[in-house]
Amino acid sequence: MYNILTERLIRMDKSDGSRVEASLPAVYAALMADEVEAFPALRPHQRHSWHAFLVQLGAMAMHKAGMTEPPADPDIWTDLIRALTADFPDDEPWQLVVNDITKPAFIQPPASFEDKLAEYKDGIETPDELDMLVMAKNHDVKRFSAGLGQIDDWIYSLITLQTMDGNPGRNPGIARMNGAYGNRPAFSLTPSTRFGAHVRRDIMVLLELYEDLLDNFPMQDGGAQLLWMQPWDGTKPEALLLKQLDPLYIEVCRRIRFRVSADGKLSAVKATAKEARIEAKALNGVTGDPWTPVDRSNGKSLTLAAGGFTYKRTVEYLVGGWDRPILCKLTDEEIRSSDTMHLVARGMVRGQGKTEGYYERTIPIRKKLGSAMMRQGPGTDDLGRIANDRIEDVGKVQRILSHAIQVFLARGETDKISPEHRNLARLWLNRLDETVDARFFEHLQEEFEADDRDERQHIRNNWQRDVVDHAREFLDDAMDSLPCPEIERYKARVRAEGLFEGRIRGNKGLPSLFTEKGDDDDH
């Protein structure tokens, strides 16, 4: 019942303005034709799980068939996907509801015996309740908000839970994250941010670099692929080893079964899994996930922290001590092209007992930066030096801005600055950081692409001047907004402005900015 291969269960908004319901093979056909504008039921935090599912499944199906070009015909996609589950001619692995608990259902592993049904006690009545989100009072996407939901609401929540969740208590999480409270962040390049272009590109890269995954990770071609195919009662002897898996495996981390009532209402029940589906504790999340960076210093996969993909962190992931994932590598065709690529970074941050936010960032990547990203270590030294110099420059301006605001709050008396004044200044430091962040990588690439030293310095000076001008604006805003007795406001303002201008020109500021010919010193 609810066969995702043959029934129209997934809503799509298409380029011609229509909204249609489609089967999974029809979704693939529309994606390959770049006709998909949106999946209306898909929530932001579910984007990567849905994207990764489509890419992994599509690449495995094509690899098994020996195909190198994604088909445009949904019937061919149906045959390719069915070939992965040939032992089930009735399509049980692709049906949301299969009443026989000893058979697989869509992303729902079977139990070993019928009497195991008694272990499935916890009822789930809505897609939100099924989702991996930890319920929080002020979270931007609250659970139980979608009512009963439609079928694709259930599909996205199920995929997200089974391929992204950690350890919320009694149940171990996925193997593709570092630790119980880790997460599964994603980085990949794409020629376009459109759904179809991104999915197609990632499939093609995985097909081209499939042997690289086998060379770098102890997995096997044609190993276990769809981990909901095999019986699982949540016990330790059933745990799979990495060497038993296909490099593109799609995992499950929960014992869940869907059911449908006499009046057609869809719901689910779940049972506790005492042990993880994959024996992965010692792997620290390093499982060959084609989207996740790995820290070279400790051999652990990235756990995205609260705050997400700030420019400072993203620089570290791109040019710091991280092995970039395979989907951040350019294909041979992309290397030859001069077209702009896009780096897409996504991640849901999970804390202990709470959700700390979903983050997403897209960065246009021009030719030279894309080429630099192909090289690890020394190949990115120049880029890393420029990026870190710019981060240091911002830090200097922030410290000077903070000091000036604190002096204003202390009524112009530098010896009366308090911790409270420092805390009050932080708002404007964050605003400056956000302003820099918005165009950091655009400005970084302008300097990186410059042909000679003088041109680079000129570009850097223009950028520094822009940062300083914004800092002046925030200082004015702070002095207009923050409390200061009217009788002392003029003195406080003059001293704060004087301190800012003096320090910004000093040796610990940006003195070279004010020695360039033609610079004005009116401030």
Short mmCIF file of C-alpha atoms in Angstrom, two decimals:
data_model
loop_
_atom_site.label_atom_id
_atom_site.label_comp_id
_atom_site.label_asym_id
_atom_site.label_seq_id
_atom_site.Cartn_x
_atom_site.Cartn_y
_atom_site.Cartn_z
CA MET A 1 0.00 0.00 0.00
CA TYR A 2 1.26 3.46 -0.92
CA ASN A 3 3.86 2.19 -3.39
CA ILE A 4 6.32 5.04 -4.00
CA LEU A 5 7.39 3.50 -7.32
CA THR A 6 3.95 3.29 -8.88
CA GLU A 7 1.64 5.70 -7.04
CA ARG A 8 1.62 9.48 -7.28
CA LEU A 9 2.52 10.31 -3.71
CA ILE A 10 4.98 13.21 -4.02
CA ARG A 11 3.88 16.76 -4.80
CA MET A 12 6.03 18.83 -7.13
CA ASP A 13 5.84 22.39 -8.40
CA LYS A 14 7.05 22.41 -12.00
CA SER A 15 8.60 25.04 -14.23
CA ASP A 16 5.38 25.47 -16.21
CA GLY A 17 3.61 26.67 -13.06
CA SER A 18 1.71 23.47 -12.43
CA ARG A 19 1.60 21.45 -9.22
CA VAL A 20 1.53 17.72 -9.85
CA GLU A 21 1.64 14.53 -7.83
CA ALA A 22 4.25 12.07 -8.97
CA SER A 23 5.78 8.68 -8.29
CA LEU A 24 9.44 8.46 -7.33
CA PRO A 25 10.53 7.50 -10.89
CA ALA A 26 8.57 10.46 -12.26
CA VAL A 27 10.36 12.69 -9.74
CA TYR A 28 13.70 11.48 -11.10
CA ALA A 29 12.60 12.12 -14.68
CA ALA A 30 11.47 15.65 -13.81
CA LEU A 31 14.71 16.34 -11.94
CA MET A 32 16.86 15.15 -14.82
CA ALA A 33 14.88 17.46 -17.13
CA ASP A 34 15.38 20.31 -14.61
CA GLU A 35 11.63 20.87 -14.43
CA VAL A 36 11.27 20.92 -10.63
CA GLU A 37 10.83 24.29 -8.94
CA ALA A 38 9.94 23.03 -5.47
CA PHE A 39 8.64 20.18 -3.36
CA PRO A 40 5.93 22.03 -1.42
CA ALA A 41 5.82 19.62 1.52
CA LEU A 42 9.59 19.64 2.00
CA ARG A 43 10.77 21.65 5.00
CA PRO A 44 14.16 23.39 5.03
CA HIS A 45 15.76 21.01 7.54
CA GLN A 46 14.69 18.05 5.36
CA ARG A 47 16.43 19.30 2.20
CA HIS A 48 19.66 17.43 2.65
CA SER A 49 18.10 14.14 3.71
CA TRP A 50 15.81 14.20 0.64
CA HIS A 51 18.64 15.33 -1.65
CA ALA A 52 21.04 12.70 -0.30
CA PHE A 53 18.42 9.96 -0.58
CA LEU A 54 17.75 10.82 -4.22
CA VAL A 55 21.45 11.01 -5.05
CA GLN A 56 22.51 7.83 -3.24
CA LEU A 57 19.61 5.78 -4.59
CA GLY A 58 20.00 7.12 -8.12
CA ALA A 59 23.76 6.55 -8.18
CA MET A 60 23.49 3.02 -6.77
CA ALA A 61 20.80 2.08 -9.27
CA MET A 62 22.78 3.48 -12.21
CA HIS A 63 26.04 1.91 -11.02
CA LYS A 64 24.42 -1.52 -10.72
CA ALA A 65 23.06 -1.18 -14.27
CA GLY A 66 26.38 0.08 -15.63
CA MET A 67 24.81 3.35 -16.83
CA THR A 68 26.79 6.58 -17.08
CA GLU A 69 24.04 8.97 -18.15
CA PRO A 70 20.87 9.49 -16.06
CA PRO A 71 17.78 8.40 -18.03
CA ALA A 72 14.97 10.80 -18.85
CA ASP A 73 12.24 8.13 -18.93
CA PRO A 74 10.44 7.39 -15.64
CA ASP A 75 9.86 3.77 -16.76
CA ILE A 76 13.61 3.25 -17.01
CA TRP A 77 14.03 4.71 -13.52
CA THR A 78 11.42 2.27 -12.26
CA ASP A 79 13.37 -0.66 -13.70
CA LEU A 80 16.68 0.63 -12.33
CA ILE A 81 15.33 1.06 -8.80
CA ARG A 82 13.47 -2.26 -8.82
CA ALA A 83 16.70 -4.02 -9.76
CA LEU A 84 18.04 -3.10 -6.30
CA THR A 85 15.21 -5.06 -4.68
CA ALA A 86 14.80 -7.94 -7.14
CA ASP A 87 14.08 -10.41 -4.33
CA PHE A 88 10.78 -8.61 -3.70
CA PRO A 89 8.74 -8.71 -6.93
CA ASP A 90 5.74 -7.24 -5.11
CA ASP A 91 7.66 -4.04 -4.29
CA GLU A 92 7.41 -4.36 -0.51
CA PRO A 93 10.59 -2.25 0.03
CA TRP A 94 8.88 0.61 -1.79
CA GLN A 95 5.50 0.51 -0.03
CA LEU A 96 4.85 2.71 2.98
CA VAL A 97 2.51 0.16 4.52
CA VAL A 98 3.28 -3.58 4.55
CA ASN A 99 1.24 -5.45 7.12
CA ASP A 100 3.59 -8.44 7.30
CA ILE A 101 6.22 -7.23 9.77
CA THR A 102 8.70 -9.85 8.59
CA LYS A 103 8.93 -8.12 5.21
CA PRO A 104 10.56 -4.75 4.55
CA ALA A 105 8.54 -1.62 3.89
CA PHE A 106 9.81 1.69 2.55
CA ILE A 107 12.75 2.66 4.80
CA GLN A 108 11.27 0.39 7.47
CA PRO A 109 13.31 -2.70 8.34
CA PRO A 110 11.48 -5.97 8.90
CA ALA A 111 11.49 -7.90 12.16
CA SER A 112 12.87 -11.42 12.31
CA PHE A 113 9.61 -12.97 13.60
CA GLU A 114 5.96 -12.00 13.67
CA ASP A 115 5.85 -12.02 17.48
CA LYS A 116 8.26 -9.07 17.48
CA LEU A 117 5.23 -6.92 16.63
CA ALA A 118 4.52 -6.75 20.36
CA GLU A 119 7.66 -4.63 20.79
CA TYR A 120 6.24 -1.86 18.60
CA LYS A 121 4.38 0.08 21.27
CA ASP A 122 5.03 3.80 20.77
CA GLY A 123 2.40 5.35 18.53
CA ILE A 124 3.14 8.18 16.08
CA GLU A 125 0.11 10.06 14.79
CA THR A 126 1.61 12.90 12.70
CA PRO A 127 4.61 13.41 10.40
CA ASP A 128 5.92 16.11 12.76
CA GLU A 129 5.98 13.64 15.63
CA LEU A 130 7.99 11.25 13.45
CA ASP A 131 10.53 13.88 12.42
CA MET A 132 14.01 14.11 13.96
CA LEU A 133 13.45 17.64 15.32
CA VAL A 134 13.77 17.92 19.06
CA MET A 135 10.75 19.79 20.36
CA ALA A 136 11.66 23.22 21.68
CA LYS A 137 9.38 26.00 22.86
CA ASN A 138 10.75 28.68 20.56
CA HIS A 139 12.09 26.59 17.68
CA ASP A 140 11.32 28.01 14.26
CA VAL A 141 9.83 24.71 13.07
CA LYS A 142 7.67 23.28 15.83
CA ARG A 143 6.61 19.67 15.94
CA PHE A 144 2.98 18.58 15.70
CA SER A 145 2.21 21.66 13.62
CA ALA A 146 1.22 19.93 10.40
CA GLY A 147 -1.75 17.98 11.67
CA LEU A 148 -2.17 14.59 10.05
CA GLY A 149 -0.22 15.62 6.97
CA GLN A 150 -0.27 14.21 3.46
CA ILE A 151 1.68 11.19 2.26
CA ASP A 152 4.76 13.14 1.18
CA ASP A 153 4.88 14.83 4.61
CA TRP A 154 5.28 11.32 6.05
CA ILE A 155 7.85 10.36 3.41
CA TYR A 156 10.14 13.32 4.10
CA SER A 157 9.90 12.90 7.87
CA LEU A 158 10.67 9.18 7.61
CA ILE A 159 13.72 9.73 5.38
CA THR A 160 14.99 12.51 7.63
CA LEU A 161 14.60 10.45 10.78
CA GLN A 162 16.20 7.29 9.41
CA THR A 163 19.18 8.96 7.71
CA MET A 164 19.90 11.98 9.94
CA ASP A 165 18.93 11.32 13.56
CA GLY A 166 21.25 10.95 16.52
CA ASN A 167 20.66 9.62 20.00
CA PRO A 168 17.62 11.23 21.66
CA GLY A 169 17.68 8.77 24.56
CA ARG A 170 17.20 5.04 24.26
CA ASN A 171 17.97 4.65 20.56
CA PRO A 172 21.41 4.87 18.90
CA GLY A 173 21.72 7.24 15.97
CA ILE A 174 23.09 7.00 12.45
CA ALA A 175 26.64 5.90 11.66
CA ARG A 176 27.29 8.95 9.46
CA MET A 177 27.81 11.35 12.38
CA ASN A 178 30.42 11.76 15.08
CA GLY A 179 28.80 10.75 18.35
CA ALA A 180 25.32 10.64 19.78
CA TYR A 181 24.84 14.41 19.69
CA GLY A 182 26.63 14.99 16.41
CA ASN A 183 25.00 15.86 13.11
CA ARG A 184 25.36 15.12 9.41
CA PRO A 185 26.39 18.37 7.70
CA ALA A 186 26.65 18.53 3.92
CA PHE A 187 28.96 20.30 1.49
CA SER A 188 28.79 19.90 -2.27
CA LEU A 189 29.41 21.85 -5.44
CA THR A 190 26.71 22.35 -8.04
CA PRO A 191 26.45 24.30 -11.30
CA SER A 192 23.04 25.58 -10.19
CA THR A 193 21.03 25.74 -7.00
CA ARG A 194 18.02 24.26 -8.79
CA PHE A 195 16.90 20.88 -7.46
CA GLY A 196 17.44 18.98 -10.68
CA ALA A 197 20.88 20.37 -11.52
CA HIS A 198 22.14 19.67 -8.01
CA VAL A 199 20.83 16.10 -7.86
CA ARG A 200 22.07 15.28 -11.36
CA ARG A 201 25.51 16.71 -10.65
CA ASP A 202 25.99 14.77 -7.41
CA ILE A 203 24.88 11.53 -9.05
CA MET A 204 27.36 12.05 -11.90
CA VAL A 205 30.24 12.80 -9.51
CA LEU A 206 29.55 9.72 -7.40
CA LEU A 207 29.50 7.55 -10.51
CA GLU A 208 32.76 9.08 -11.74
CA LEU A 209 34.51 8.80 -8.34
CA TYR A 210 32.94 5.57 -7.10
CA GLU A 211 36.30 3.76 -7.20
CA ASP A 212 37.84 6.52 -5.08
CA LEU A 213 35.36 5.76 -2.33
CA LEU A 214 36.28 2.06 -2.49
CA ASP A 215 39.98 2.91 -2.38
CA ASN A 216 39.66 5.18 0.64
CA PHE A 217 37.13 3.32 2.77
CA PRO A 218 36.84 -0.39 3.69
CA MET A 219 33.57 -1.02 1.88
CA GLN A 220 32.59 -3.30 -0.97
CA ASP A 221 31.10 -2.79 -4.39
CA GLY A 222 27.62 -4.30 -4.23
CA GLY A 223 27.62 -4.61 -0.46
CA ALA A 224 24.49 -3.93 1.58
CA GLN A 225 22.85 -0.90 -0.03
CA LEU A 226 19.33 -0.34 1.30
CA LEU A 227 19.60 -1.19 4.98
CA TRP A 228 15.86 -1.54 5.43
CA MET A 229 15.98 -4.72 3.34
CA GLN A 230 17.34 -6.96 6.09
CA PRO A 231 15.60 -8.08 9.30
CA TRP A 232 16.59 -6.05 12.34
CA ASP A 233 15.45 -6.45 15.93
CA GLY A 234 17.84 -3.87 17.36
CA THR A 235 20.33 -6.31 18.89
CA LYS A 236 24.13 -6.26 18.89
CA PRO A 237 24.69 -9.49 16.89
CA GLU A 238 22.78 -7.92 13.99
CA ALA A 239 25.04 -4.88 13.74
CA LEU A 240 26.56 -4.48 10.30
CA LEU A 241 30.24 -3.69 9.76
CA LEU A 242 31.40 -0.99 7.39
CA LYS A 243 33.15 -3.59 5.24
CA GLN A 244 29.78 -5.23 4.55
CA LEU A 245 28.31 -2.05 3.06
CA ASP A 246 28.22 -0.44 -0.35
CA PRO A 247 29.94 2.99 -0.32
CA LEU A 248 26.61 4.70 -1.08
CA TYR A 249 24.47 2.77 1.40
CA ILE A 250 21.25 4.34 2.71
CA GLU A 251 20.91 3.54 6.37
CA VAL A 252 18.13 3.25 8.90
CA CYS A 253 18.51 3.95 12.61
CA ARG A 254 14.98 3.31 13.91
CA ARG A 255 12.65 0.31 14.10
CA ILE A 256 9.48 1.81 12.66
CA ARG A 257 6.43 0.45 10.86
CA PHE A 258 3.62 2.36 9.22
CA ARG A 259 0.02 1.28 9.40
CA VAL A 260 -3.29 2.51 8.08
CA SER A 261 -6.64 2.49 9.88
CA ALA A 262 -9.97 1.41 8.46
CA ASP A 263 -10.83 5.03 7.69
CA GLY A 264 -7.58 5.53 5.77
CA LYS A 265 -5.63 7.39 8.46
CA LEU A 266 -1.87 6.82 8.24
CA SER A 267 0.17 6.45 11.44
CA ALA A 268 3.24 4.61 12.69
CA VAL A 269 4.54 2.61 15.59
CA LYS A 270 8.10 2.24 16.76
CA ALA A 271 10.15 -0.13 18.89
CA THR A 272 13.34 0.47 20.83
CA ALA A 273 16.64 -0.49 19.23
CA LYS A 274 19.12 -1.40 21.95
CA GLU A 275 22.06 -1.37 19.57
CA ALA A 276 22.93 0.59 16.44
CA ARG A 277 22.24 -0.87 13.00
CA ILE A 278 25.90 -0.30 12.04
CA GLU A 279 28.83 -0.96 14.36
CA ALA A 280 30.29 2.52 14.01
CA LYS A 281 31.21 3.87 17.44
CA ALA A 282 34.94 3.67 16.75
CA LEU A 283 34.56 5.27 13.31
CA ASN A 284 33.82 8.79 14.67
CA GLY A 285 31.45 9.38 11.77
CA VAL A 286 34.10 8.64 9.12
CA THR A 287 32.08 6.36 6.88
CA GLY A 288 32.80 7.76 3.45
CA ASP A 289 29.80 10.07 3.50
CA PRO A 290 30.34 11.99 0.24
CA TRP A 291 29.01 15.23 1.77
CA THR A 292 30.82 15.45 5.12
CA PRO A 293 34.31 16.92 5.82
CA VAL A 294 36.75 15.05 8.06
CA ASP A 295 39.15 16.69 10.51
CA ARG A 296 42.67 15.64 9.55
CA SER A 297 44.00 16.28 13.07
CA ASN A 298 41.82 13.74 14.83
CA GLY A 299 40.15 11.67 12.11
CA LYS A 300 36.61 12.70 13.06
CA SER A 301 33.78 13.86 10.85
CA LEU A 302 32.55 17.42 11.17
CA THR A 303 29.92 18.20 13.77
CA LEU A 304 28.44 21.57 12.87
CA ALA A 305 28.20 23.86 15.90
CA ALA A 306 25.44 26.30 16.77
CA GLY A 307 25.68 29.41 14.63
CA GLY A 308 26.15 27.37 11.49
CA PHE A 309 28.22 28.34 8.46
CA THR A 310 29.64 31.71 9.46
CA TYR A 311 32.32 33.05 7.15
CA LYS A 312 35.00 32.28 9.73
CA ARG A 313 33.97 28.66 10.11
CA THR A 314 33.42 28.17 6.40
CA VAL A 315 36.94 29.42 5.68
CA GLU A 316 38.25 26.85 8.16
CA TYR A 317 36.28 24.04 6.51
CA LEU A 318 37.46 25.03 3.03
CA VAL A 319 41.13 25.89 3.59
CA GLY A 320 41.88 24.73 7.13
CA GLY A 321 42.72 21.29 8.42
CA TRP A 322 39.76 19.48 6.88
CA ASP A 323 39.59 16.86 4.16
CA ARG A 324 36.82 18.14 1.95
CA PRO A 325 34.20 15.58 0.92
CA ILE A 326 34.24 13.96 -2.48
CA LEU A 327 31.31 16.06 -3.72
CA CYS A 328 33.43 19.19 -3.29
CA LYS A 329 35.69 17.93 -6.08
CA LEU A 330 35.26 19.20 -9.62
CA THR A 331 34.59 16.75 -12.41
CA ASP A 332 36.86 16.72 -15.45
CA GLU A 333 34.22 18.63 -17.39
CA GLU A 334 33.87 21.23 -14.63
CA ILE A 335 37.65 21.73 -14.52
CA ARG A 336 37.60 22.60 -18.22
CA SER A 337 34.64 24.94 -17.84
CA SER A 338 34.84 28.61 -16.85
CA ASP A 339 31.29 28.63 -15.45
CA THR A 340 30.63 29.65 -11.86
CA MET A 341 29.84 26.79 -9.51
CA HIS A 342 28.03 27.06 -6.18
CA LEU A 343 29.06 25.61 -2.87
CA VAL A 344 25.97 24.48 -0.94
CA ALA A 345 26.42 23.86 2.79
CA ARG A 346 23.62 22.53 4.99
CA GLY A 347 23.29 21.27 8.53
CA MET A 348 20.91 20.76 11.44
CA VAL A 349 22.59 21.32 14.80
CA ARG A 350 21.45 19.01 17.57
CA GLY A 351 22.33 19.58 21.21
CA GLN A 352 21.64 17.50 24.28
CA GLY A 353 17.87 17.44 24.49
CA LYS A 354 17.32 20.36 22.13
CA THR A 355 17.57 21.47 18.53
CA GLU A 356 19.93 24.39 18.00
CA GLY A 357 18.88 25.41 14.51
CA TYR A 358 19.00 24.56 10.84
CA TYR A 359 21.65 26.35 8.78
CA GLU A 360 22.21 26.66 5.06
CA ARG A 361 24.65 28.70 3.02
CA THR A 362 25.25 28.98 -0.73
CA ILE A 363 28.48 30.54 -2.02
CA PRO A 364 29.17 31.24 -5.71
CA ILE A 365 32.55 29.68 -6.54
CA ARG A 366 34.42 31.18 -9.46
CA LYS A 367 36.98 29.34 -11.59
CA LYS A 368 40.16 30.05 -9.61
CA LEU A 369 38.67 29.26 -6.22
CA GLY A 370 37.13 26.06 -7.59
CA SER A 371 40.52 24.97 -8.88
CA ALA A 372 42.14 25.77 -5.53
CA MET A 373 39.55 23.65 -3.76
CA MET A 374 40.73 20.67 -5.81
CA ARG A 375 44.02 20.79 -3.93
CA GLN A 376 44.50 19.87 -0.29
CA GLY A 377 47.10 21.36 2.04
CA PRO A 378 49.79 23.43 0.27
CA GLY A 379 47.60 24.02 -2.76
CA THR A 380 45.31 26.26 -0.74
CA ASP A 381 47.98 28.17 1.21
CA ASP A 382 47.56 31.39 -0.79
CA LEU A 383 43.78 31.32 -0.47
CA GLY A 384 44.01 30.51 3.23
CA ARG A 385 46.48 33.32 3.88
CA ILE A 386 44.25 35.91 2.18
CA ALA A 387 41.14 34.66 3.97
CA ASN A 388 42.78 34.57 7.39
CA ASP A 389 44.33 38.01 6.89
CA ARG A 390 40.88 39.38 6.16
CA ILE A 391 39.42 37.68 9.23
CA GLU A 392 42.21 39.23 11.30
CA ASP A 393 41.44 42.66 9.82
CA VAL A 394 37.79 42.35 10.81
CA GLY A 395 38.85 41.33 14.32
CA LYS A 396 40.99 44.48 14.64
CA VAL A 397 38.12 46.72 13.58
CA GLN A 398 35.72 44.94 15.93
CA ARG A 399 38.05 45.39 18.90
CA ILE A 400 38.44 49.09 18.16
CA LEU A 401 34.69 49.52 17.66
CA SER A 402 34.02 47.73 20.92
CA HIS A 403 36.48 49.92 22.82
CA ALA A 404 34.96 53.11 21.37
CA ILE A 405 31.42 52.07 22.32
CA GLN A 406 32.57 51.15 25.83
CA VAL A 407 34.23 54.57 26.23
CA PHE A 408 31.00 56.25 25.20
CA LEU A 409 29.05 54.18 27.74
CA ALA A 410 31.61 55.13 30.39
CA ARG A 411 30.82 58.81 29.60
CA GLY A 412 34.21 59.30 28.01
CA GLU A 413 36.17 58.01 31.00
CA THR A 414 38.36 55.07 29.95
CA ASP A 415 39.05 54.05 33.54
CA LYS A 416 35.33 53.54 34.22
CA ILE A 417 34.65 50.82 31.63
CA SER A 418 32.78 47.85 33.11
CA PRO A 419 31.91 44.29 32.00
CA GLU A 420 28.37 45.51 31.40
CA HIS A 421 29.67 48.04 28.88
CA ARG A 422 31.48 45.25 27.02
CA ASN A 423 28.29 43.21 26.89
CA LEU A 424 26.28 46.14 25.57
CA ALA A 425 28.84 46.71 22.78
CA ARG A 426 28.53 43.14 21.54
CA LEU A 427 25.33 43.85 19.58
CA TRP A 428 27.14 46.24 17.23
CA LEU A 429 30.11 43.89 16.86
CA ASN A 430 27.71 41.18 15.74
CA ARG A 431 26.08 43.56 13.29
CA LEU A 432 29.47 44.36 11.77
CA ASP A 433 30.23 40.64 11.54
CA GLU A 434 26.92 40.04 9.76
CA THR A 435 27.65 42.86 7.31
CA VAL A 436 31.08 41.40 6.50
CA ASP A 437 29.65 37.90 6.29
CA ALA A 438 27.10 38.81 3.62
CA ARG A 439 29.74 39.43 0.94
CA PHE A 440 32.90 37.96 2.47
CA PHE A 441 33.46 35.27 -0.16
CA GLU A 442 32.66 37.60 -3.04
CA HIS A 443 35.30 40.06 -1.82
CA LEU A 444 37.74 37.25 -0.98
CA GLN A 445 37.60 35.90 -4.52
CA GLU A 446 38.19 39.34 -6.02
CA GLU A 447 41.51 39.57 -4.20
CA PHE A 448 42.41 35.91 -4.82
CA GLU A 449 41.86 36.32 -8.56
CA ALA A 450 43.95 39.50 -8.88
CA ASP A 451 46.97 39.17 -11.16
CA ASP A 452 49.64 41.01 -9.20
CA ARG A 453 50.58 42.21 -5.74
CA ASP A 454 49.66 45.86 -6.26
CA GLU A 455 46.21 44.98 -7.57
CA ARG A 456 45.63 42.69 -4.61
CA GLN A 457 46.66 45.42 -2.17
CA HIS A 458 44.34 47.92 -3.86
CA ILE A 459 41.42 45.47 -3.62
CA ARG A 460 42.26 44.75 0.02
CA ASN A 461 42.42 48.47 0.87
CA ASN A 462 39.04 49.11 -0.74
CA TRP A 463 37.54 46.28 1.27
CA GLN A 464 39.18 47.45 4.51
CA ARG A 465 37.86 50.96 3.90
CA ASP A 466 34.37 49.55 3.45
CA VAL A 467 34.62 47.62 6.74
CA VAL A 468 35.83 50.72 8.58
CA ASP A 469 33.04 52.84 7.10
CA HIS A 470 30.47 50.32 8.31
CA ALA A 471 32.11 50.34 11.75
CA ARG A 472 31.78 54.14 11.86
CA GLU A 473 28.08 53.82 11.01
CA PHE A 474 27.59 51.30 13.81
CA LEU A 475 29.48 53.51 16.25
CA ASP A 476 27.17 56.43 15.38
CA ASP A 477 24.15 54.16 15.74
CA ALA A 478 25.36 52.91 19.11
CA MET A 479 25.97 56.43 20.40
CA ASP A 480 22.50 57.49 19.26
CA SER A 481 20.87 54.45 20.89
CA LEU A 482 22.73 53.74 24.11
CA PRO A 483 22.06 55.58 27.38
CA CYS A 484 24.28 58.47 28.43
CA PRO A 485 23.32 61.55 30.50
CA GLU A 486 22.62 64.45 28.17
CA ILE A 487 25.05 66.70 30.00
CA GLU A 488 27.92 64.28 29.29
CA ARG A 489 26.84 62.97 25.91
CA TYR A 490 28.87 65.46 23.83
CA LYS A 491 32.09 64.71 25.74
CA ALA A 492 31.48 60.97 25.55
CA ARG A 493 30.81 61.11 21.82
CA VAL A 494 33.91 63.20 21.04
CA ARG A 495 36.17 60.92 23.06
CA ALA A 496 34.68 57.74 21.57
CA GLU A 497 35.07 59.04 18.03
CA GLY A 498 38.60 60.24 18.75
CA LEU A 499 39.57 56.89 20.19
CA PHE A 500 38.12 55.06 17.18
CA GLU A 501 39.91 57.23 14.62
CA GLY A 502 43.17 57.20 16.54
CA ARG A 503 43.29 53.46 17.05
CA ILE A 504 42.16 52.60 13.51
CA ARG A 505 45.15 54.61 12.22
CA GLY A 506 47.57 53.20 14.81
CA ASN A 507 49.95 50.28 14.54
CA LYS A 508 47.34 47.88 15.94
CA GLY A 509 44.70 49.14 13.54
CA LEU A 510 44.90 49.44 9.75
CA PRO A 511 47.59 52.12 9.25
CA SER A 512 48.31 51.19 5.61
CA LEU A 513 44.76 52.19 4.75
CA PHE A 514 45.51 55.81 5.59
CA THR A 515 48.90 56.10 3.87
CA GLU A 516 47.64 55.18 0.41
CA LYS A 517 47.83 58.22 -1.88
CA GLY A 518 44.50 59.94 -2.26
CA ASP A 519 42.96 58.66 0.96
CA ASP A 520 41.06 61.33 2.83
CA ASP A 521 41.67 61.93 6.51
CA ASP A 522 38.58 63.97 7.19
CA HIS A 523 37.17 61.52 9.75
#
